[in-house]
Every structure is written in structure tokens, then in C-alpha cells.
Tab-separated table of C-alpha atoms and ligand atoms in Angstrom:
chain	number	residue	atom	x	y	z
P	1	UNK	CA	37.385	102.138	109.195
P	2	UNK	CA	38.573	100.079	105.974
P	3	UNK	CA	40.666	97.116	107.067
P	4	UNK	CA	44.752	97.843	106.073
P	5	UNK	CA	46.352	95.103	104.251
P	6	UNK	CA	50.097	95.365	103.179
P	7	UNK	CA	51.490	92.820	100.660
P	8	UNK	CA	55.270	92.938	100.547
P	9	UNK	CA	56.313	91.354	97.060
P	10	UNK	CA	54.541	92.258	93.796
P	11	UNK	CA	54.923	89.305	92.138
P	12	UNK	CA	53.005	85.411	91.186
P	13	UNK	CA	52.425	85.206	94.977
P	14	UNK	CA	52.054	88.745	96.216
P	15	UNK	CA	49.815	89.791	93.557
P	16	UNK	CA	47.437	87.072	93.477
P	17	UNK	CA	46.910	87.466	97.248
P	18	UNK	CA	46.078	91.076	96.430
P	19	UNK	CA	43.878	90.645	93.533
P	20	UNK	CA	41.868	88.125	95.228
P	21	UNK	CA	41.353	90.471	98.122
P	22	UNK	CA	40.301	92.859	96.403
P	23	UNK	CA	37.391	90.618	94.862
P	24	UNK	CA	36.573	89.556	98.664
P	25	UNK	CA	36.172	92.722	99.976
P	26	UNK	CA	35.673	96.099	97.705
P	27	UNK	CA	36.564	98.588	100.644
P	28	UNK	CA	40.056	97.151	102.151
P	29	UNK	CA	42.917	99.646	101.673
P	30	UNK	CA	45.305	97.145	99.904
P	31	UNK	CA	49.227	98.183	99.546
P	32	UNK	CA	51.803	96.314	97.545
P	33	UNK	CA	55.070	97.047	98.058
P	34	UNK	CA	57.486	96.089	95.337
P	35	UNK	CA	61.223	96.592	95.515
P	36	UNK	CA	62.160	96.402	92.027
P	37	UNK	CA	60.797	98.295	88.969
P	38	UNK	CA	57.815	96.267	87.673
P	39	UNK	CA	55.041	94.311	89.290
P	40	UNK	CA	53.307	91.500	88.283
P	41	UNK	CA	55.979	90.369	85.533
P	42	UNK	CA	55.879	86.977	83.781
P	43	UNK	CA	58.853	85.713	85.736
P	44	UNK	CA	58.728	81.965	84.051
P	45	UNK	CA	58.627	83.830	80.817
P	46	UNK	CA	62.072	85.608	81.031
P	47	UNK	CA	64.178	83.233	79.375
P	48	UNK	CA	61.851	82.706	75.984
P	49	UNK	CA	63.353	86.691	76.104
P	50	UNK	CA	66.798	85.559	75.321
P	51	UNK	CA	66.032	84.095	72.248
P	52	UNK	CA	63.520	86.657	70.718
P	53	UNK	CA	60.078	83.802	71.675
P	54	UNK	CA	58.603	86.869	73.735
P	55	UNK	CA	58.518	89.950	73.398
P	56	UNK	CA	60.258	92.136	76.606
P	57	UNK	CA	56.512	93.949	76.866
P	58	UNK	CA	54.792	90.724	76.898
P	59	UNK	CA	56.287	89.983	80.060
P	60	UNK	CA	55.391	92.754	81.696
P	61	UNK	CA	51.422	92.032	82.880
P	62	UNK	CA	50.258	94.849	84.606
P	63	UNK	CA	51.776	98.076	85.710
P	64	UNK	CA	51.018	100.461	89.003
P	65	UNK	CA	48.343	102.146	87.027
P	66	UNK	CA	46.511	99.130	85.463
P	67	UNK	CA	46.452	97.771	88.858
P	68	UNK	CA	44.938	100.934	90.042
P	69	UNK	CA	42.451	101.256	87.313
P	70	UNK	CA	41.089	97.593	87.442
P	71	UNK	CA	41.626	96.523	91.129
P	72	UNK	CA	41.832	99.913	92.848
P	73	UNK	CA	45.406	98.272	94.316
P	74	UNK	CA	48.062	100.781	95.397
P	75	UNK	CA	51.327	99.258	93.988
P	76	UNK	CA	54.331	100.960	94.773
P	77	UNK	CA	57.254	100.037	92.913
P	78	UNK	CA	61.167	101.146	93.880
P	79	UNK	CA	59.728	100.534	97.641
P	80	UNK	CA	61.536	98.305	99.759
P	81	UNK	CA	60.739	97.336	103.033
P	82	UNK	CA	63.257	97.123	105.360
P	83	UNK	CA	61.501	96.217	108.844
P	84	UNK	CA	58.523	95.151	110.140
P	85	UNK	CA	57.418	96.704	114.029
P	86	UNK	CA	54.938	94.002	115.041
P	87	UNK	CA	54.040	95.596	117.974
P	88	UNK	CA	53.279	99.094	116.574
P	89	UNK	CA	51.998	96.944	113.280
P	90	UNK	CA	53.991	99.071	110.794
P	91	UNK	CA	56.236	98.375	108.027
P	92	UNK	CA	59.279	100.626	107.310
P	93	UNK	CA	61.236	101.028	104.351
P	94	UNK	CA	62.812	102.978	101.740
P	95	UNK	CA	62.306	104.009	98.604
P	96	UNK	CA	65.088	102.727	96.366
P	97	UNK	CA	65.195	105.374	94.064
P	98	UNK	CA	65.033	108.466	96.429
P	99	UNK	CA	66.308	107.129	99.656
P	100	UNK	CA	63.424	108.811	100.960
P	101	UNK	CA	62.218	106.783	104.115
P	102	UNK	CA	58.343	105.289	104.626
P	103	UNK	CA	56.272	103.802	107.508
P	104	UNK	CA	53.183	102.453	106.596
P	105	UNK	CA	50.395	100.975	109.101
P	106	UNK	CA	48.794	97.655	109.065
P	107	UNK	CA	45.962	95.273	110.505
P	108	UNK	CA	47.129	92.602	108.159
P	109	UNK	CA	50.265	91.748	106.518
P	110	UNK	CA	50.892	89.472	103.469
P	111	UNK	CA	55.143	88.576	102.735
P	112	UNK	CA	55.769	87.611	99.332
P	113	UNK	CA	59.709	88.399	99.037
P	114	UNK	CA	60.517	85.352	97.000
P	115	UNK	CA	63.667	83.867	96.340
P	116	UNK	CA	67.480	84.968	95.372
P	117	UNK	CA	69.871	83.369	93.363
P	118	UNK	CA	72.730	81.412	95.025
P	119	UNK	CA	76.155	82.759	94.624
P	120	UNK	CA	78.853	80.130	95.284
P	121	UNK	CA	81.879	81.507	96.820
P	122	UNK	CA	84.012	81.737	93.410
P	123	UNK	CA	86.383	83.796	92.650
P	124	UNK	CA	85.238	86.265	89.631
P	125	UNK	CA	81.311	84.976	90.292
P	126	UNK	CA	80.228	88.527	90.395
P	127	UNK	CA	80.438	88.611	86.940
P	128	UNK	CA	77.856	86.311	86.386
P	129	UNK	CA	74.255	87.094	85.511
P	130	UNK	CA	71.115	85.783	87.593
P	131	UNK	CA	67.561	85.508	85.812
P	132	UNK	CA	65.584	86.340	88.020
P	133	UNK	CA	63.791	89.601	87.569
P	134	UNK	CA	63.444	91.718	84.111
P	135	UNK	CA	66.248	94.187	85.452
P	136	UNK	CA	68.419	90.752	85.491
P	137	UNK	CA	66.889	89.836	82.013
P	138	UNK	CA	67.820	93.281	80.621
P	139	UNK	CA	71.414	93.271	82.023
P	140	UNK	CA	71.896	89.278	80.518
P	141	UNK	CA	70.225	90.537	77.477
P	142	UNK	CA	72.418	93.238	76.827
P	143	UNK	CA	75.582	91.635	77.636
P	144	UNK	CA	74.425	88.515	74.983
P	145	UNK	CA	73.683	91.075	72.355
P	146	UNK	CA	77.071	92.819	72.569
P	147	UNK	CA	79.557	90.336	73.903
P	148	UNK	CA	80.966	87.948	72.052
P	149	UNK	CA	79.617	84.129	71.119
P	150	UNK	CA	80.782	82.229	73.784
P	151	UNK	CA	77.927	81.979	76.940
P	152	UNK	CA	78.608	79.422	79.771
P	153	UNK	CA	75.667	78.378	82.176
P	154	UNK	CA	76.561	77.660	85.711
P	155	UNK	CA	73.882	75.296	86.496
P	156	UNK	CA	71.512	72.742	85.107
P	157	UNK	CA	67.992	72.701	87.334
P	158	UNK	CA	65.550	74.811	85.076
P	159	UNK	CA	66.501	78.245	85.047
P	160	UNK	CA	70.052	76.533	83.538
P	161	UNK	CA	68.184	74.459	81.327
P	162	UNK	CA	65.823	76.991	79.841
P	163	UNK	CA	68.484	79.409	79.629
P	164	UNK	CA	70.721	76.982	77.454
P	165	UNK	CA	67.952	76.061	75.086
P	166	UNK	CA	66.790	79.816	74.427
P	167	UNK	CA	70.936	81.327	74.060
P	168	UNK	CA	71.484	78.429	71.723
P	169	UNK	CA	68.230	79.068	69.555
P	170	UNK	CA	69.773	82.791	69.030
P	171	UNK	CA	72.982	81.255	67.865
P	172	UNK	CA	75.177	80.961	70.847
P	173	UNK	CA	78.007	78.657	71.471
P	174	UNK	CA	76.486	77.449	74.688
P	175	UNK	CA	78.067	75.589	77.718
P	176	UNK	CA	75.959	74.052	80.513
P	177	UNK	CA	78.210	73.001	83.690
P	178	UNK	CA	76.816	71.314	86.159
P	179	UNK	CA	78.473	70.467	89.665
P	180	UNK	CA	76.168	67.587	90.459
P	181	UNK	CA	76.267	64.167	88.303
P	182	UNK	CA	72.985	65.331	86.279
P	183	UNK	CA	71.187	68.013	84.549
P	184	UNK	CA	67.516	68.697	86.492
P	185	UNK	CA	67.862	66.945	89.834
P	186	UNK	CA	63.899	66.335	90.188
P	187	UNK	CA	64.525	64.046	87.283
P	188	UNK	CA	66.031	60.189	88.781
P	189	UNK	CA	69.135	59.944	86.455
P	190	UNK	CA	67.859	57.579	84.073
P	191	UNK	CA	65.300	60.260	82.785
P	192	UNK	CA	67.735	63.194	83.177
P	193	UNK	CA	70.009	61.583	80.788
P	194	UNK	CA	67.731	61.778	78.172
P	195	UNK	CA	67.511	65.065	78.451
P	196	UNK	CA	71.299	65.484	78.749
P	197	UNK	CA	71.322	63.494	75.270
P	198	UNK	CA	68.838	66.171	73.694
P	199	UNK	CA	71.026	68.987	74.652
P	200	UNK	CA	74.002	67.358	73.310
P	201	UNK	CA	71.972	66.646	69.931
P	202	UNK	CA	71.262	70.281	69.758
P	203	UNK	CA	75.049	71.450	70.253
P	204	UNK	CA	75.000	72.825	74.217
P	205	UNK	CA	78.164	71.597	75.611
P	206	UNK	CA	76.818	69.874	78.607
P	207	UNK	CA	79.214	69.096	81.706
P	208	UNK	CA	78.329	67.056	84.893
P	209	UNK	CA	80.371	67.281	88.384
P	210	UNK	CA	81.786	70.394	86.853
P	211	UNK	CA	83.214	72.134	89.798
P	212	UNK	CA	84.106	75.919	88.883
P	213	UNK	CA	87.162	77.287	90.355
P	214	UNK	CA	87.916	80.616	89.204
P	215	UNK	CA	85.650	83.083	86.906
P	216	UNK	CA	87.724	85.567	84.580
P	217	UNK	CA	86.831	88.449	82.609
P	218	UNK	CA	86.991	86.067	79.805
P	219	UNK	CA	87.100	82.462	80.716
P	220	UNK	CA	85.586	80.212	83.238
P	221	UNK	CA	87.812	77.618	85.139
P	222	UNK	CA	87.030	74.085	86.108
P	223	UNK	CA	88.432	72.145	88.688
P	224	UNK	CA	89.984	69.185	86.089
P	225	UNK	CA	91.991	72.253	84.305
P	226	UNK	CA	89.561	73.158	81.738
P	227	UNK	CA	89.072	76.541	80.296
P	228	UNK	CA	86.364	77.563	78.828
P	229	UNK	CA	86.033	80.403	76.466
P	230	UNK	CA	82.997	82.574	78.340
P	231	UNK	CA	81.725	86.235	76.915
P	232	UNK	CA	79.088	85.882	79.056
P	233	UNK	CA	78.460	83.923	82.500
P	234	UNK	CA	74.988	83.050	83.426
P	235	UNK	CA	74.389	82.235	87.151
P	236	UNK	CA	71.667	79.406	87.799
P	237	UNK	CA	72.839	77.492	90.651
P	238	UNK	CA	69.776	77.706	92.655
P	239	UNK	CA	67.665	80.197	94.702
P	240	UNK	CA	67.466	80.378	98.492
P	241	UNK	CA	64.330	81.606	100.229
P	242	UNK	CA	64.349	85.463	100.644
P	243	UNK	CA	63.581	85.180	104.693
P	244	UNK	CA	65.259	87.855	106.232
P	245	UNK	CA	62.897	90.251	106.725
P	246	UNK	CA	60.909	87.875	108.244
P	247	UNK	CA	63.842	85.962	110.879
P	248	UNK	CA	64.371	89.949	111.731
P	249	UNK	CA	60.754	90.639	112.567
P	250	UNK	CA	61.540	87.513	114.935
P	251	UNK	CA	58.926	85.221	113.180
P	252	UNK	CA	59.815	81.485	113.109
P	253	UNK	CA	61.803	80.591	110.030
P	254	UNK	CA	63.908	77.069	109.433
P	255	UNK	CA	67.549	77.002	110.227
P	256	UNK	CA	68.265	75.881	106.875
P	257	UNK	CA	65.929	78.865	105.487
P	258	UNK	CA	62.290	79.461	104.622
P	259	UNK	CA	59.420	80.931	106.809
P	260	UNK	CA	57.678	78.588	108.331
P	261	UNK	CA	53.748	78.921	108.094
P	262	UNK	CA	50.641	76.910	109.272
P	263	UNK	CA	48.052	75.255	106.696
P	264	UNK	CA	46.243	78.876	106.554
P	265	UNK	CA	49.855	80.148	105.658
P	266	UNK	CA	49.860	82.426	108.630
P	267	UNK	CA	53.594	82.821	110.334
P	268	UNK	CA	54.175	82.343	113.683
P	269	UNK	CA	51.939	85.883	113.784
P	270	UNK	CA	48.684	85.095	113.030
P	271	UNK	CA	48.284	88.584	111.207
P	272	UNK	CA	50.905	87.658	109.301
P	273	UNK	CA	50.557	85.524	106.384
P	274	UNK	CA	53.638	84.253	104.103
P	275	UNK	CA	53.404	82.834	100.610
P	276	UNK	CA	55.471	81.778	97.649
P	277	UNK	CA	59.438	80.855	97.165
P	278	UNK	CA	59.803	82.178	100.953
P	279	UNK	CA	58.373	79.828	102.515
P	280	UNK	CA	58.612	76.002	103.298
P	281	UNK	CA	55.544	73.896	102.429
P	282	UNK	CA	54.766	70.247	102.914
P	283	UNK	CA	55.493	67.622	100.384
P	284	UNK	CA	53.549	64.316	99.731
P	285	UNK	CA	55.110	62.654	102.952
P	286	UNK	CA	54.239	65.473	105.135
P	287	UNK	CA	57.977	66.845	105.258
P	288	UNK	CA	58.862	70.099	104.631
P	289	UNK	CA	59.839	70.969	101.150
P	290	UNK	CA	61.089	74.259	99.721
P	291	UNK	CA	59.218	74.336	96.211
P	292	UNK	CA	59.752	77.261	94.219
P	293	UNK	CA	57.562	77.172	91.821
P	294	UNK	CA	54.951	79.430	90.404
P	295	UNK	CA	52.484	77.537	90.671
P	296	UNK	CA	52.368	77.221	94.608
P	297	UNK	CA	52.801	81.058	94.816
P	298	UNK	CA	49.628	81.625	92.839
P	299	UNK	CA	47.292	79.047	94.860
P	300	UNK	CA	48.911	80.146	98.444
P	301	UNK	CA	48.322	83.753	97.537
P	302	UNK	CA	44.643	83.006	96.927
P	303	UNK	CA	44.452	80.719	100.021
P	304	UNK	CA	46.038	83.199	102.515
P	305	UNK	CA	43.293	85.802	100.897
P	306	UNK	CA	40.519	83.770	101.183
P	307	UNK	CA	41.614	82.966	104.961
P	308	UNK	CA	42.444	86.563	106.051
P	309	UNK	CA	39.139	87.407	104.616
P	310	UNK	CA	37.465	84.834	106.789
P	311	UNK	CA	36.936	82.308	104.356
P	312	UNK	CA	37.845	78.183	105.607
P	313	UNK	CA	40.776	77.830	103.133
P	314	UNK	CA	43.613	75.776	103.832
P	315	UNK	CA	47.153	74.743	101.647
P	316	UNK	CA	48.134	71.183	102.995
P	317	UNK	CA	50.870	68.923	101.468
P	318	UNK	CA	51.343	68.671	97.977
P	319	UNK	CA	53.196	66.919	95.342
P	320	UNK	CA	55.668	69.137	93.483
P	321	UNK	CA	55.032	69.232	89.731
P	322	UNK	CA	57.359	71.103	87.190
P	323	UNK	CA	57.760	70.592	83.809
P	324	UNK	CA	60.317	71.933	81.034
P	325	UNK	CA	60.968	72.069	77.316
P	326	UNK	CA	64.354	71.355	76.151
P	327	UNK	CA	64.226	71.807	72.125
P	328	UNK	CA	62.278	69.095	70.635
P	329	UNK	CA	61.719	67.154	74.398
P	330	UNK	CA	59.456	67.424	77.084
P	331	UNK	CA	60.327	66.683	80.662
P	332	UNK	CA	58.580	67.021	83.787
P	333	UNK	CA	57.888	65.236	87.402
P	334	UNK	CA	55.690	64.697	89.842
P	335	UNK	CA	55.973	64.254	93.463
P	336	UNK	CA	59.026	62.656	95.025
P	337	UNK	CA	61.613	60.950	92.597
P	338	UNK	CA	62.884	57.408	93.576
P	339	UNK	CA	65.977	59.005	95.359
P	340	UNK	CA	63.657	61.130	97.514
P	341	UNK	CA	61.264	58.450	98.477
P	342	UNK	CA	64.674	56.259	99.358
P	343	UNK	CA	66.478	59.062	101.043
P	344	UNK	CA	62.863	59.100	103.383
P	345	UNK	CA	63.501	55.419	104.317
P	346	UNK	CA	61.102	53.986	102.097
P	347	UNK	CA	61.456	51.104	99.621
P	348	UNK	CA	59.379	51.960	96.609
P	349	UNK	CA	58.588	49.987	93.790
P	350	UNK	CA	59.440	51.219	90.076
P	351	UNK	CA	57.982	50.690	86.747
P	352	UNK	CA	59.360	52.482	83.706
P	353	UNK	CA	57.765	52.276	80.384
P	354	UNK	CA	58.371	53.694	77.181
P	355	UNK	CA	55.265	53.939	75.298
P	356	UNK	CA	54.136	55.752	71.975
P	357	UNK	CA	52.346	58.999	72.408
P	358	UNK	CA	49.621	57.512	70.033
P	359	UNK	CA	48.590	54.706	68.112
P	360	UNK	CA	51.563	53.429	66.185
P	361	UNK	CA	49.599	53.024	63.156
P	362	UNK	CA	48.692	57.008	62.937
P	363	UNK	CA	51.453	58.860	61.516
P	364	UNK	CA	53.506	61.007	63.424
P	365	UNK	CA	53.407	58.840	66.938
P	366	UNK	CA	56.600	60.158	69.473
P	367	UNK	CA	58.351	58.158	71.939
P	368	UNK	CA	57.505	59.079	75.771
P	369	UNK	CA	59.273	57.518	78.711
P	370	UNK	CA	57.217	57.252	82.117
P	371	UNK	CA	58.455	56.135	85.431
P	372	UNK	CA	55.937	55.373	88.390
P	373	UNK	CA	57.168	55.386	91.831
P	374	UNK	CA	54.529	53.688	94.028
P	375	UNK	CA	54.671	51.323	97.156
P	376	UNK	CA	53.845	47.806	96.518
P	377	UNK	CA	51.690	46.829	99.564
P	378	UNK	CA	49.497	49.890	99.627
P	379	UNK	CA	49.458	51.116	95.984
P	380	UNK	CA	50.156	54.400	97.325
P	381	UNK	CA	51.837	56.596	94.746
P	382	UNK	CA	54.989	58.301	95.549
P	383	UNK	CA	56.033	60.207	92.258
P	384	UNK	CA	56.024	60.192	88.516
P	385	UNK	CA	58.519	61.357	85.973
P	386	UNK	CA	57.650	61.771	82.143
P	387	UNK	CA	60.147	62.750	79.311
P	388	UNK	CA	59.546	62.717	75.489
P	389	UNK	CA	57.808	64.501	72.762
P	390	UNK	CA	53.782	64.959	72.081
P	391	UNK	CA	51.592	64.090	74.992
P	392	UNK	CA	54.335	64.369	77.706
P	393	UNK	CA	52.646	67.241	79.734
P	394	UNK	CA	49.487	65.459	79.507
P	395	UNK	CA	50.493	62.201	80.953
P	396	UNK	CA	52.599	64.441	83.555
P	397	UNK	CA	49.024	66.287	84.557
P	398	UNK	CA	47.107	63.351	84.875
P	399	UNK	CA	49.498	61.872	87.120
P	400	UNK	CA	50.274	64.806	89.063
P	401	UNK	CA	45.980	64.862	89.608
P	402	UNK	CA	46.425	61.101	90.625
P	403	UNK	CA	49.015	61.625	92.869
P	404	UNK	CA	47.298	64.595	94.359
P	405	UNK	CA	43.565	62.962	94.507
P	406	UNK	CA	45.218	59.879	95.888
P	407	UNK	CA	44.595	57.488	93.088
P	408	UNK	CA	46.553	53.881	93.757
P	409	UNK	CA	49.160	52.894	91.194
P	410	UNK	CA	46.736	49.558	89.955
P	411	UNK	CA	43.728	52.586	89.747
P	412	UNK	CA	45.556	54.202	87.002
P	413	UNK	CA	44.510	51.210	84.710
P	414	UNK	CA	40.603	52.512	85.700
P	415	UNK	CA	41.201	56.072	84.415
P	416	UNK	CA	38.369	56.929	81.356
P	417	UNK	CA	41.253	58.750	79.562
P	418	UNK	CA	40.418	60.386	76.101
P	419	UNK	CA	40.879	58.576	73.204
P	420	UNK	CA	41.447	58.728	69.484
P	421	UNK	CA	44.371	57.873	67.275
P	422	UNK	CA	46.014	61.157	66.787
P	423	UNK	CA	46.013	61.745	70.631
P	424	UNK	CA	46.642	58.543	72.506
P	425	UNK	CA	45.941	54.660	72.681
P	426	UNK	CA	42.963	52.543	73.658
P	427	UNK	CA	45.156	51.968	76.934
P	428	UNK	CA	46.560	54.617	77.603
P	429	UNK	CA	50.175	55.453	78.665
P	430	UNK	CA	48.799	56.028	82.255
P	431	UNK	CA	46.464	53.056	81.946
P	432	UNK	CA	49.031	50.760	80.835
P	433	UNK	CA	51.090	52.087	84.001
P	434	UNK	CA	48.141	51.043	86.434
P	435	UNK	CA	48.476	47.736	84.426
P	436	UNK	CA	51.963	47.179	84.899
P	437	UNK	CA	51.509	47.826	88.582
P	438	UNK	CA	48.908	45.084	89.566
G	501	NAD	P1	67.776	74.362	90.833
G	501	NAD	O1	67.984	74.402	91.931
G	501	NAD	O2	66.355	73.599	90.216
G	501	NAD	O3	68.858	74.036	89.824
G	501	NAD	C1	70.217	74.558	90.426
G	501	NAD	C2	71.406	73.718	89.455
G	501	NAD	O4	72.831	74.339	89.941
G	501	NAD	C3	71.477	72.156	90.417
G	501	NAD	O5	71.359	71.210	89.677
G	501	NAD	C4	72.681	72.336	91.111
G	501	NAD	O6	73.296	70.672	91.469
G	501	NAD	C5	73.815	73.277	90.106
G	501	NAD	N1	74.828	73.663	91.152
G	501	NAD	C6	74.669	74.577	92.000
G	501	NAD	N2	75.882	75.045	92.481
G	501	NAD	C7	76.884	74.697	91.238
G	501	NAD	C8	77.933	75.222	90.849
G	501	NAD	N3	79.170	76.243	91.999
G	501	NAD	N4	78.813	74.760	89.587
G	501	NAD	C9	77.793	74.275	88.897
G	501	NAD	N5	76.181	73.863	89.105
G	501	NAD	C10	75.921	73.977	90.127
G	501	NAD	O7	68.028	76.153	90.474
G	501	NAD	P2	67.523	76.914	89.550
G	501	NAD	O8	67.599	76.215	88.141
G	501	NAD	O9	68.173	78.305	89.709
G	501	NAD	O10	65.888	77.596	89.658
G	501	NAD	C11	65.373	78.062	90.777
G	501	NAD	C12	63.909	77.388	91.363
G	501	NAD	O11	62.945	77.919	90.217
G	501	NAD	C13	64.138	75.727	91.495
G	501	NAD	O12	63.299	75.416	92.198
G	501	NAD	C14	63.267	75.367	89.998
G	501	NAD	O13	62.108	74.525	89.841
G	501	NAD	C15	62.262	76.535	89.596
G	501	NAD	N6	62.130	76.906	88.192
G	501	NAD	C16	61.098	75.974	87.567
G	501	NAD	C17	61.256	76.126	86.250
G	501	NAD	C18	59.933	74.810	85.401
G	501	NAD	O14	59.229	74.529	86.178
G	501	NAD	N7	60.016	75.202	84.305
G	501	NAD	C19	61.381	77.090	85.814
G	501	NAD	C20	62.809	78.070	86.032
G	501	NAD	C21	63.042	77.743	87.188
């Protein structure tokens, strides 16, 4: 009889697992259970609809019908999985619209339940809108379109900064409140400061070290005594792995949250895989890491499907690489920052450079700030950060590739990178990092 696979969660990780499984096995019965109303939506694109840059329909990449037609997948929206019975090999749940219960048998299970927004214990915080799903977006957009112009965003991580950019572009008065000492926690403070300045320049009011004490119908109150007008409040204070279903099923879950998996993305039950924002992976130092980013979810979905179908596939330590646009700036990081390396008990060497994006004599060169964090004795690269204009993403990706491939810091000088005056320099900024490291 055909292999029965159930995938729980129909967004990045779950859908890449399901579609890859179909390519490898034409006969398997593949059922995708999604509690929300949409499968396969462009999670990362959500903030860009707030400014109208991306149309709402363009965020919906597939429907259950298109998945059925194109991949022969049985994708069921409004289906919430509530319990896994590992002995009986069944998933029990309920249809969210009708309340009707269901029980489905499986031979293999793939968990991709994602992460959920942290709601800090602040009085009135229920009023704040998270931005994780299409219904979240619809609610936030409706509020922004009908309420007054003052928006307060709580949390200056990637979601907060991208939301702030797009709400500002939509003409709103935006205040970005960050409890920590800087915006964008993956960056070290001196690079985050450049992002902070750009937000200021573009008219986003940023307050770091801001402790929200109360949210009322009209205002957000801070510990400092400040009281900010807030017609709409956005919740972007971080996310936690949605690991309750796995925990209830007796699968190994980290104390601090996150489903534990082996290199093949199997949970402590080898018939059950887990991928995406709900799991812990390992960083470049082989330490457990929570990396809720789309690249990993997509890659893990494919690896889990490959392994499930008997292919040799594994997902080992990976540097987290993230990037965001903040108005005219691009900012990103790969691997560990200086703070994280020091926290791991290591003493890194650090190089800062401030090159131009391309040959200075060719018009339009823009500034770029690079930081390389590495071990001087061995040349091992721990991580890198880039903030700047044109070409920032390219340098970051080259550095991510180098880091993942184990290229030594001094060997960055040896990378044969593309060059013509509109694009770079004969000694590319990445090569220059290598020369400085030598
Ligand atoms: P985050 O962890 O990146 O940022 C949350 C921020 O909120 C932190 O800076 C934290 O200090 C702050 N914060 C927490 N509690 C607060 C409080 N009470 N008041 C004020 N500030 C508070 O989380 P996120 O922005 O919600 O994003 C979730 C995940 O999705 C992250 O891992 C992020 O990297 C990822 N993501 C990435 C991208 C991208 O790569 N472009 C885009 C969106 C989201």
C-alpha cells in the first residue's frame, strides 16, 4: 500500500518537504494539515504589503486546489492538528471552522509548525498586532487604513524594522521601541548604529532601552514616563518555537524551547521529522541555535524529504545569514557576531573596513561597512556583517559562502571575484578583508 505521509504546517518548511516528497515518490499519499486559511504564503513578503509595494494576492503562492493539480497533494486548510498518538501512528485534530474532529493515520510524519510571536506580559498588549500570517496582515492593514496616523512598533528586530520601513512609506508617523540597547540584534552595536541613523534620517522615531509599561486604547506608556500616541500598535518582540504538539507527544524538546532533531532532521522518534522555525539547529560553532529564517526552513524541508525517501541527506551546522533593507541601506550578517563569539568564551580578532561599493572614479559609488570576526591563529572565520548601499548583499553572500565552505580569513584575498568598474574594484572589498587579515 502507498506510503502515508502527514505534514503538519503548510508554509515554508512544510510545503518544501511536501513538494520534494512528491518529486521523489509519485504514489505516496501526502496530506498537509494547516490550521490557518492559507497554505504556501510568502511569510517574508508580509511587511511589503503594508506599503502597497506587494499586492495581497501576490503573497499567496498556492491554494489547496493548485497544490492538488500541480503536485497531487492533499492540502487541508483550517485543519488544526491537536495530538499525535505515536503508538497508534495517528494525528488527531479538529477543523477550525466547523469544530469537526478528524483522525488520520501516518507511516511518516513531518512537523513544520513554525514559531509564534512573543507577547510580553504588559497590560493592554492584547491590542498589539503581530505580523506572522496573512490573517495577521489583514488585521494590521485594516487597522492602519482606518485608524489615525500614529503607529508604535514594539521590537526593533527584523520584523519591527521592516514593518517600520513600510509603514513610514505608507505615510504613517512611526515610533520604533526597542527594549535592548540597539536595533537589529544580529548586528554588533557599531553596525546597528548605522541602521539606527538611517531610520532617524527617514523619519522613523527610534527609542532603544525603551521599557513599555502599559498599552492603552490610545497610547503606549514607557517606564521613562513618556507617553506616545498610538492609533495602532505592532507586536514584533521576537518569536518562540511552536513545539507544544511535539512536547505533548513526548518527543525531545529543549528546556528553553525548540524541537530537538538529529542531522537527518529526525526527532527522538525516527518516524517523525521536524523542520523550520520550530526546531533547534546548530550554528557554526556547533552550538544549539534557534534560527527562525526562511532559508533554513526551505533547505530543511528538502533534506527531511530526501532522507525520508532513503536518500543520504543531512543538515549539519550552518551559519545563520540574514539581510534586510532599511530604506536606502542594506544590512545583514552571517555566522556569529563579535558578542556571540565572546559569549562562547573565544577571543576573536575583528577587522572593520569602509570601502566604496565600486571603483571610486566610476560615478555612483556608495559607502559600505564590513566587519569580519575571525580567529587570528587559525584564520577561521566566525562571522561577518555588512551595512551599506549597492553591493552590500553581494559581499554578504560571498562572505556567507566563504564561511560555510571553511575559507580562511587570509584566503579571502585569493577569491577570484567578478570585476568591472560599475560593480566593484580590482581588489574587491571582500579581497581587502583578506589582505588586512594577513
Ligand atoms: P527578533 O528576535 O529579531 O527581534 C525582536 C526584538 O524585540 C529584539 O530586538 C528584542 O530586544 C525586542 N523586544 C523584546 N521584547 C521587547 C519589549 N517588551 N519591548 C521592546 N522591545 C522588545 O524577532 P522578530 O523581529 O519578531 O522576528 C522574528 C524572527 O524572524 C527573527 O529571528 C528574525 O530574524 C526573523 N526575520 C528575519 C527577516 C529577515 O531576515 N529579513 C525578516 C523578518 C523576520
